[in-house]
XYZ file of C-alpha atoms in Angstrom:
568
model
C 24.924 -4.880 -14.431
C 26.492 -8.042 -13.110
C 25.365 -11.317 -14.381
C 26.258 -14.095 -11.723
C 26.634 -17.098 -12.610
C 23.724 -20.060 -12.428
C 25.981 -21.924 -9.940
C 23.330 -20.893 -7.126
C 26.335 -19.562 -4.732
C 25.626 -16.576 -2.816
C 26.649 -13.219 -4.766
C 29.419 -11.793 -2.867
C 29.451 -8.073 -2.470
C 31.904 -6.075 -4.409
C 32.211 -3.086 -1.830
C 35.139 -3.902 0.634
C 34.265 -1.109 2.845
C 31.004 -2.745 4.515
C 32.023 -6.223 3.957
C 32.172 -6.829 7.473
C 29.090 -5.558 8.655
C 25.369 -7.159 7.681
C 21.917 -5.827 8.207
C 18.992 -7.826 9.912
C 15.788 -8.848 8.552
C 13.294 -7.341 8.658
C 14.817 -3.920 7.870
C 11.578 -2.163 8.619
C 9.178 -3.301 11.547
C 6.346 -1.356 10.491
C 3.697 -1.750 8.063
C 4.576 -0.662 4.508
C 2.503 -3.009 2.582
C 3.508 -3.961 -0.870
C 6.287 -1.845 -1.192
C 8.125 -0.709 -4.758
C 11.680 0.408 -5.064
C 13.418 2.491 -7.753
C 16.949 4.027 -7.833
C 17.356 7.252 -9.290
C 21.362 8.149 -9.267
C 22.714 7.300 -5.889
C 19.502 7.362 -4.240
C 16.510 5.053 -3.578
C 13.013 5.537 -3.145
C 10.403 3.310 -1.756
C 6.176 3.865 -1.703
C 3.799 1.650 0.095
C -0.047 0.984 -0.268
C -2.091 3.426 2.337
C -5.592 2.180 2.020
C -8.049 4.502 3.623
C -5.135 6.484 5.152
C -4.875 10.101 4.505
C -2.311 11.617 3.175
C -1.613 8.578 1.325
C 1.073 6.836 -0.925
C 4.342 7.375 1.875
C 7.407 8.538 -0.133
C 10.669 6.756 1.544
C 14.022 7.798 0.639
C 17.511 5.697 1.392
C 21.110 5.664 0.498
C 21.930 2.435 1.370
C 18.769 -0.043 0.718
C 18.645 -0.681 4.674
C 17.826 2.824 6.272
C 14.754 4.687 5.360
C 13.294 8.100 5.966
C 9.721 9.468 5.364
C 10.215 12.515 3.113
C 6.610 12.868 1.732
C 3.147 11.685 0.388
C 2.059 10.909 -3.167
C -1.451 12.021 -2.403
C -2.738 14.463 0.342
C -6.465 13.174 -0.436
C -7.866 10.155 -1.798
C -10.235 10.205 -4.624
C -13.648 9.768 -4.293
C -14.541 6.128 -5.792
C -17.468 4.631 -7.893
C -19.216 2.385 -5.562
C -21.092 -0.258 -7.802
C -20.454 -3.728 -6.764
C -21.999 -6.743 -4.323
C -25.720 -5.267 -5.831
C -25.154 -1.834 -4.402
C -26.202 1.111 -6.600
C -23.897 3.339 -8.355
C -23.020 6.071 -6.207
C -20.334 8.307 -5.098
C -18.084 6.569 -2.165
C -16.513 9.465 -0.746
C -13.398 8.957 2.087
C -14.505 11.679 4.150
C -15.107 9.038 6.523
C -13.402 5.710 7.431
C -12.937 3.552 4.500
C -11.741 0.333 6.211
C -9.959 -1.467 4.012
C -10.455 0.386 0.858
C -8.806 2.953 -0.763
C -4.861 2.983 -1.878
C -3.749 -0.763 -3.155
C -0.438 -2.065 -4.469
C 1.343 0.906 -5.886
C 4.430 1.156 -8.617
C 7.008 3.809 -8.473
C 8.911 4.159 -11.519
C 11.393 7.154 -12.844
C 10.616 7.976 -16.354
C 11.485 11.257 -18.824
C 12.492 13.018 -15.804
C 9.259 12.633 -13.581
C 8.507 9.988 -10.940
C 5.942 8.725 -11.505
C 3.296 6.271 -9.492
C 0.498 4.103 -10.373
C -1.860 2.502 -8.200
C -5.500 0.852 -8.134
C -8.368 1.605 -6.198
C -10.719 -1.462 -6.600
C -13.803 0.547 -6.358
C -12.640 3.223 -8.637
C -9.639 2.003 -11.497
C -6.036 2.977 -12.365
C -4.868 6.230 -10.947
C -1.712 7.911 -11.289
C 0.946 11.112 -10.054
C 3.880 12.460 -11.090
C 6.648 14.863 -9.913
C 10.136 16.190 -10.588
C 10.510 16.717 -6.742
C 9.460 13.069 -4.855
C 9.750 15.295 -1.749
C 7.457 17.955 -2.856
C 3.969 18.712 -4.785
C 2.718 15.564 -6.673
C 0.435 16.433 -9.376
C -3.301 15.718 -8.989
C -4.257 12.102 -9.631
C -5.007 11.387 -13.043
C -7.955 8.434 -13.429
C -5.943 6.594 -16.254
C -8.962 3.735 -16.319
C -12.197 3.602 -14.828
C -12.794 0.188 -13.495
C -14.152 -1.993 -10.566
C -12.120 -4.485 -9.219
C -8.871 -3.194 -10.643
C -5.469 -3.560 -8.579
C -1.561 -3.870 -8.793
C -0.826 -1.811 -11.946
C 2.501 -1.608 -13.301
C 3.680 0.875 -16.262
C 6.189 0.402 -18.458
C 7.807 2.275 -21.322
C 9.757 0.695 -24.042
C 11.721 3.179 -25.868
C 12.771 0.751 -28.499
C 9.311 0.864 -29.807
C 8.177 4.364 -28.402
C 5.383 2.163 -27.024
C 3.945 1.742 -23.279
C 2.112 -0.422 -21.484
C 0.516 -1.727 -18.335
C -0.113 -4.798 -16.729
C -2.271 -5.468 -13.200
C -4.491 -7.607 -11.247
C -7.998 -8.386 -10.404
C -9.795 -8.266 -7.241
C -11.974 -11.135 -6.619
C -14.253 -9.643 -4.016
C -15.553 -7.240 -6.682
C -15.510 -8.958 -9.886
C -15.043 -12.334 -9.239
C -12.091 -12.570 -11.067
C -8.708 -14.011 -9.271
C -5.799 -15.245 -10.115
C -5.375 -13.073 -13.542
C -2.715 -10.603 -15.313
C -4.002 -8.673 -18.046
C -1.623 -6.369 -20.413
C -2.921 -3.309 -21.859
C -1.076 -0.748 -24.356
C -1.012 2.927 -22.770
C -0.452 6.319 -24.212
C 3.006 7.438 -23.562
C 1.690 10.030 -21.758
C 0.336 7.514 -19.229
C -2.979 8.821 -19.072
C -4.878 6.112 -20.673
C -5.164 2.973 -21.663
C -5.325 1.772 -25.755
C -7.388 -0.747 -27.288
C -8.374 -4.110 -25.633
C -6.640 -5.962 -22.942
C -4.533 -9.544 -23.340
C -4.465 -11.751 -20.499
C -1.054 -13.015 -20.144
C -1.942 -15.528 -17.457
C -5.249 -17.133 -15.849
C -4.936 -19.513 -13.222
C -8.776 -21.045 -14.476
C -7.011 -21.790 -17.802
C -4.315 -24.572 -17.155
C -4.074 -25.632 -20.682
C -3.092 -22.397 -21.913
C -1.157 -20.965 -19.162
C 0.298 -24.544 -17.646
C 2.377 -24.077 -14.293
C 4.398 -26.269 -12.564
C 2.569 -25.757 -9.306
C -1.094 -24.173 -8.497
C -0.240 -20.298 -8.867
C -3.472 -19.390 -6.791
C -4.440 -15.209 -6.019
C -1.549 -14.486 -8.723
C -1.601 -10.518 -7.978
C 0.986 -7.665 -7.245
C 2.069 -7.077 -10.633
C 5.966 -5.005 -11.353
C 6.548 -4.783 -14.847
C 10.452 -4.201 -15.914
C 12.541 -4.659 -19.003
C 16.165 -6.239 -18.914
C 17.646 -6.731 -21.957
C 15.615 -8.449 -24.836
C 13.319 -9.697 -21.938
C 9.850 -8.164 -20.825
C 9.237 -9.464 -17.117
C 6.193 -9.165 -15.103
C 7.302 -10.004 -11.084
C 4.087 -11.429 -9.668
C 3.348 -12.774 -6.347
C 1.079 -15.795 -5.586
C -0.245 -17.794 -3.300
C -1.675 -15.512 -1.175
C -0.650 -12.512 1.338
C 0.474 -14.836 4.311
C 1.818 -18.182 2.750
C 2.383 -17.228 -0.839
C 5.760 -17.285 -3.133
C 7.168 -15.014 -5.772
C 6.843 -15.749 -9.577
C 7.867 -14.176 -12.719
C 6.388 -14.226 -16.098
C 8.886 -13.776 -18.818
C 8.145 -12.769 -22.639
C 10.366 -11.198 -25.445
C 7.025 -9.250 -26.404
C 5.038 -7.231 -23.414
C 1.861 -9.009 -24.769
C 3.151 -12.473 -24.093
C 3.058 -15.614 -24.399
C 5.030 -15.764 -20.580
C 6.768 -18.221 -19.191
C 6.293 -18.548 -15.472
C 8.715 -19.724 -12.963
C 8.962 -19.569 -9.367
C 12.147 -17.497 -8.083
C 11.482 -17.141 -4.072
C 9.984 -19.374 -1.685
C 9.889 -19.897 2.169
C 11.763 -23.526 1.752
C 12.549 -24.087 5.368
C 13.520 -20.825 6.692
C 10.178 -20.280 8.525
C 9.524 -16.947 6.951
C 6.148 -17.031 5.690
C 5.078 -15.346 2.461
C 8.296 -13.957 1.026
C 6.609 -11.996 -1.822
C 5.260 -8.635 -3.739
C 7.683 -5.961 -3.990
C 10.241 -4.165 -6.127
C 13.522 -5.482 -8.122
C 16.155 -3.243 -8.154
C 19.688 -2.480 -9.270
C 22.239 -0.893 -6.798
C 24.035 1.775 -8.223
C 27.330 -0.118 -7.814
C 25.573 -3.209 -10.060
C 24.126 -5.286 -7.691
C 20.630 -6.207 -7.653
C 18.213 -6.433 -4.743
C 14.309 -7.027 -3.682
C 12.248 -5.187 -1.317
C 9.153 -7.021 -0.158
C 6.676 -7.257 2.626
C 6.295 -10.172 4.986
C 2.625 -10.280 7.166
C 3.081 -10.645 10.545
C -0.452 -10.667 12.365
C -1.159 -7.740 14.224
C 1.801 -5.530 13.681
C 0.983 -5.745 9.480
C 3.323 -6.156 6.556
C 6.743 -5.490 7.515
C 9.604 -4.716 4.911
C 12.359 -7.667 3.699
C 15.362 -6.681 1.966
C 16.447 -9.957 -0.397
C 19.791 -10.383 -2.500
C 18.782 -11.037 -5.681
C 21.205 -12.098 -9.106
C 20.439 -13.333 -12.773
C 21.048 -16.704 -13.894
C 22.952 -17.347 -17.004
C 19.572 -17.680 -19.246
C 18.363 -14.604 -17.872
C 15.818 -15.444 -14.853
C 16.245 -13.592 -11.344
C 16.539 -15.435 -8.459
C 15.335 -13.906 -4.991
C 17.466 -14.665 -2.057
C 19.589 -17.703 -1.235
C 19.673 -20.753 -3.649
C 20.969 -23.445 -1.126
C 19.247 -25.922 -3.037
C 20.382 -25.471 -6.630
C 16.646 -25.191 -7.807
C 16.877 -22.000 -9.246
C 14.270 -20.561 -6.546
C 15.669 -18.317 -3.619
C 15.126 -18.493 0.388
C 14.489 -15.476 1.536
C 17.793 -14.458 4.165
C 17.698 -13.692 8.185
C 20.904 -11.373 7.569
C 23.086 -10.042 4.759
C 26.014 -7.683 3.917
C 25.039 -4.279 3.581
C 24.388 -3.537 0.180
C 25.926 -0.016 0.659
C 28.136 2.184 2.732
C 25.330 2.700 6.112
C 23.491 5.904 6.221
C 21.962 6.056 9.293
C 18.477 7.367 8.017
C 15.773 6.882 10.460
C 11.614 6.789 10.568
C 9.830 9.579 11.946
C 8.299 8.240 15.444
C 7.910 10.782 18.612
C 6.603 14.401 18.006
C 7.401 17.159 20.025
C 4.756 19.502 17.844
C 7.397 22.420 17.512
C 6.966 22.466 13.639
C 4.153 24.502 12.126
C 2.765 21.303 10.431
C 2.342 17.643 10.905
C 4.977 15.232 11.168
C 4.865 13.101 7.959
C 4.539 9.765 10.173
C 1.285 11.070 10.883
C -2.137 10.000 9.035
C -5.934 10.404 9.457
C -8.391 7.243 8.658
C -10.111 9.597 6.188
C -9.086 12.374 3.965
C -8.744 15.406 6.952
C -10.186 18.943 6.680
C -8.586 22.261 8.237
C -10.645 22.556 11.025
C -9.199 19.220 12.535
C -6.210 20.203 13.891
C -3.747 23.543 14.725
C -0.508 23.518 16.127
C 0.007 26.787 18.184
C 3.196 27.315 20.641
C 4.584 24.035 20.320
C 1.381 21.992 21.179
C -0.858 19.977 19.134
C -4.565 21.103 19.458
C -6.979 18.483 18.352
C -11.136 20.047 18.976
C -14.036 18.119 19.983
C -16.074 17.656 16.822
C -17.213 14.361 17.735
C -19.196 12.475 20.241
C -17.860 10.019 22.943
C -20.693 7.594 22.206
C -19.131 6.717 18.616
C -16.046 3.863 18.730
C -12.924 5.632 17.376
C -12.230 3.070 14.767
C -15.342 5.149 12.961
C -14.435 8.439 13.563
C -12.457 10.468 11.265
C -10.780 12.995 12.828
C -8.176 10.222 14.933
C -4.776 11.216 14.608
C -2.636 8.202 13.681
C 0.653 6.597 13.023
C 1.759 2.695 12.605
C 3.039 0.841 15.162
C 6.428 0.921 15.005
C 7.488 -2.046 16.072
C 6.388 -5.246 18.275
C 7.485 -3.767 21.657
C 7.727 -0.763 22.601
C 6.078 2.287 24.556
C 4.362 5.471 23.383
C 3.620 8.323 26.004
C 1.622 11.346 25.198
C 1.715 14.358 27.816
C -1.826 16.302 27.943
C -1.708 19.983 29.168
C -3.889 21.236 31.672
C -7.176 22.677 29.964
C -10.405 22.982 30.717
C -11.881 18.915 30.342
C -15.404 19.314 31.080
C -17.713 17.644 28.827
C -14.415 16.118 27.273
C -12.867 13.188 26.881
C -9.576 13.181 25.134
C -6.577 10.839 24.973
C -4.301 7.850 23.337
C -5.730 4.804 21.452
C -4.438 1.533 20.583
C -6.753 1.240 16.710
C -7.889 -1.278 14.405
C -10.925 -2.936 13.244
C -11.564 -2.604 17.238
C -10.367 -0.023 19.295
C -9.112 0.186 22.979
C -8.232 3.545 24.701
C -7.067 5.325 28.043
C -8.925 8.844 28.275
C -9.223 11.538 30.337
C -12.653 13.379 31.376
C -13.314 16.042 33.694
C -16.948 15.713 35.473
C -17.951 18.384 37.689
C -14.982 18.745 40.243
C -13.173 15.558 39.165
C -10.731 14.165 37.004
C -11.332 10.546 35.997
C -9.027 8.391 33.807
C -10.753 5.591 32.104
C -9.937 2.458 29.845
C -12.343 1.217 27.320
C -13.112 -1.120 24.778
C -15.110 0.426 21.935
C -17.305 2.731 24.175
C -17.571 0.248 27.079
C -15.579 1.298 30.016
C -13.205 -1.883 31.242
C -11.680 0.202 34.352
C -11.581 4.022 35.532
C -10.293 5.951 38.539
C -10.031 9.242 39.543
C -6.982 11.413 39.821
C -5.638 14.518 40.907
C -2.927 16.398 39.089
C -2.353 19.496 36.741
C -0.518 17.642 34.275
C -1.378 14.206 32.735
C 0.703 11.820 31.022
C -0.670 8.630 29.049
C 0.695 5.583 27.890
C 0.529 2.197 25.595
C 3.435 -0.248 26.526
C 3.020 -3.309 24.131
C 5.125 -6.565 23.809
C 4.955 -9.062 21.094
C 7.288 -11.044 19.054
C 8.110 -11.571 15.669
C 6.245 -15.223 14.549
C 8.372 -17.701 12.785
C 6.436 -18.671 10.466
C 3.075 -17.027 11.106
C 0.383 -19.581 11.539
C -3.626 -19.822 11.402
C -5.340 -19.448 15.637
C -6.478 -22.573 16.502
C -10.272 -23.848 16.024
C -11.831 -24.154 19.397
C -14.325 -26.559 20.434
C -17.627 -25.800 21.579
C -16.438 -26.521 24.989
C -13.708 -24.747 25.010
C -15.508 -21.383 23.535
C -18.200 -21.693 26.644
C -14.884 -22.004 29.312
C -12.961 -19.198 27.823
C -16.504 -16.801 27.964
C -16.705 -17.844 31.776
C -13.455 -16.636 32.477
C -12.381 -13.833 29.946
C -13.421 -10.419 29.328
C -16.274 -9.970 26.859
C -13.787 -7.764 24.671
C -11.708 -10.491 24.761
C -13.391 -12.292 22.670
C -14.955 -10.109 19.498
C -13.194 -10.062 16.281
C -9.525 -11.481 17.620
C -7.257 -11.065 14.782
C -6.824 -14.409 12.405
C -3.544 -15.633 13.994
C -2.942 -17.426 17.127
C 0.927 -15.775 17.064
C 2.186 -12.713 15.778
C -0.214 -11.100 18.515
C 0.872 -7.820 20.127
C -0.378 -7.489 23.854
C -1.071 -3.840 25.349
C -1.512 -2.103 28.473
C -2.428 0.950 29.183
C -0.817 3.121 32.298
C -1.308 6.907 33.307
C 0.840 9.836 35.430
C 0.819 12.938 37.007
C 4.440 13.729 37.053
C 5.727 12.245 33.953
C 7.654 9.662 35.899
C 5.998 7.207 38.401
C 3.336 5.298 36.377
C 0.086 3.674 37.048
C -1.369 0.595 35.445
C -4.940 1.079 34.233
C -7.155 -1.488 33.370
C -6.262 -5.425 32.118
C -3.877 -6.366 29.116
C -5.511 -6.709 25.889
C -4.824 -8.303 22.621
C -4.342 -5.526 19.907
C -6.573 -5.548 17.021
C -5.155 -4.826 13.400
C -6.943 -3.138 11.049
C -8.318 -4.120 7.619
C -5.741 -4.481 5.355
C -3.305 -2.418 7.359
C -1.550 -3.041 11.043
C -2.442 -1.555 14.679
C -2.047 2.006 15.031
C -1.641 4.577 17.814
C -4.470 7.244 17.658
C -4.710 11.032 19.463
C -8.240 11.727 19.848
C -10.857 14.360 21.245
C -14.497 13.994 21.797
C -16.932 15.203 23.672
C -20.314 14.509 25.316
C -22.563 17.044 24.044
C -21.922 17.937 20.118
C -24.716 20.234 20.305
C -22.435 22.281 21.899
C -19.274 24.760 20.433
C -16.681 22.064 19.980
C -14.153 22.101 23.012
C -10.287 21.665 22.461
C -7.529 19.648 23.945
C -3.673 20.109 23.844
C -1.548 17.325 23.896
C 2.332 18.661 24.182
C 4.454 15.714 23.069
C 4.196 11.907 22.019
C 7.334 9.851 22.999
C 8.143 6.407 21.355
C 10.633 4.057 22.966
C 11.158 1.322 21.023
C 12.390 -1.760 23.196
């Protein structure tokens, strides 16, 4: 363990073999929200929120903290939730349909007693955990540690000195009307239930008991750890987009705790540097992986250097002002020798199973897809009159960047009565799809179920493409409010789809354009350029779908040959 002095200088890397190479933030330009990271030996593992997407709890592996690859998922199905807030009757909330903005929130990953553990909160159920000896293999069935409404962001700790275990968590104001409060519970050593009563270790609504140097609104995202004789709870504060990182510290897990800001944007223009995991590398240096909310793309992943002061406080980033608070970095010396792992995107469907990059917006069923002879086959189980963002049987993956193209090839098939194609998914959906009506093949672009453009085409093979362009916002900003006159002017000059449920931010926007081809080389634009919509707590996603007009008939099916991503 390296203890660096409190002189606030940039900590020097000890590894000379990579001293001339640097990484650039963000390290992942895809939506891995609320990341947490651990080290086991010389291997690094990360998980993240997955909300209503299944399989959930993505498991990523790295050898250098910069380059990552998906190796599995912690859960294949989201456990049913108890939906009993806002005057709704208590009932089972299943995830067999898309429950946008619900599900798996802010997990913590730990390695203890020979097992990898993940704890997470579902604000409509309570606190869950799963464990395994092989993070790339099968995980245990989820255990409901504590049924509760509005509990989020749990983090466990096992104190070998006392033989006791503890768990900390935050609260979701949308369920309980409680915000800015952190509780600590004792937990049994097996990690299956909580013991006794909680102790509130921080509450923004009680400033006399919990004084702070500044207003710590929306404190959440707890990460519990012990170093030496000190217990630490790392907590983001100030809100997802524009907040900062704090740390609570005590020599007793139940407090009382001191609090200190340890990272904030400063003059870097990097909004919200917070909510992530602090990890010590196998050569003794400290690093912090966190997300940055960037609008339509979602929450991308950044890596910051970290160190400890002489008086045992962590500092994240570079403290250029000598005030004990770090600022995030745009670039920095590589933590370790580079091992070029890569996140999966393209898929030729040559495997017998779907690639790990694919997720469904609800708990998948066995009849939703099959792979035969190197082709993905999707049955038409839902009506073309349903909006894609509300259909569970849409195969999706994250946007991999602001600027990319995704091209899917669809095999010749009997398209009559069926619509199949490629979608840009969020709270609202856009898509390009093929339909056969009598002897005519039609390709069209839609917003929801509204056709914006269509044309007839002739061919035997078809390629559909989405091109995107955008840029990393510095910093992220809310949209400017339009006057009544400006709104009327926009309505008179813009398509109706451009005014519906726009994302909240005036930058961080991604624009999309659909294209089609009958030879895979020459592509023709279809429909207008559009403003991509993000999802509920998640970034925009690519989707493959197959629908039919008459769902009273046996479902037809469509074969997809491949999907190819080109990140620009």
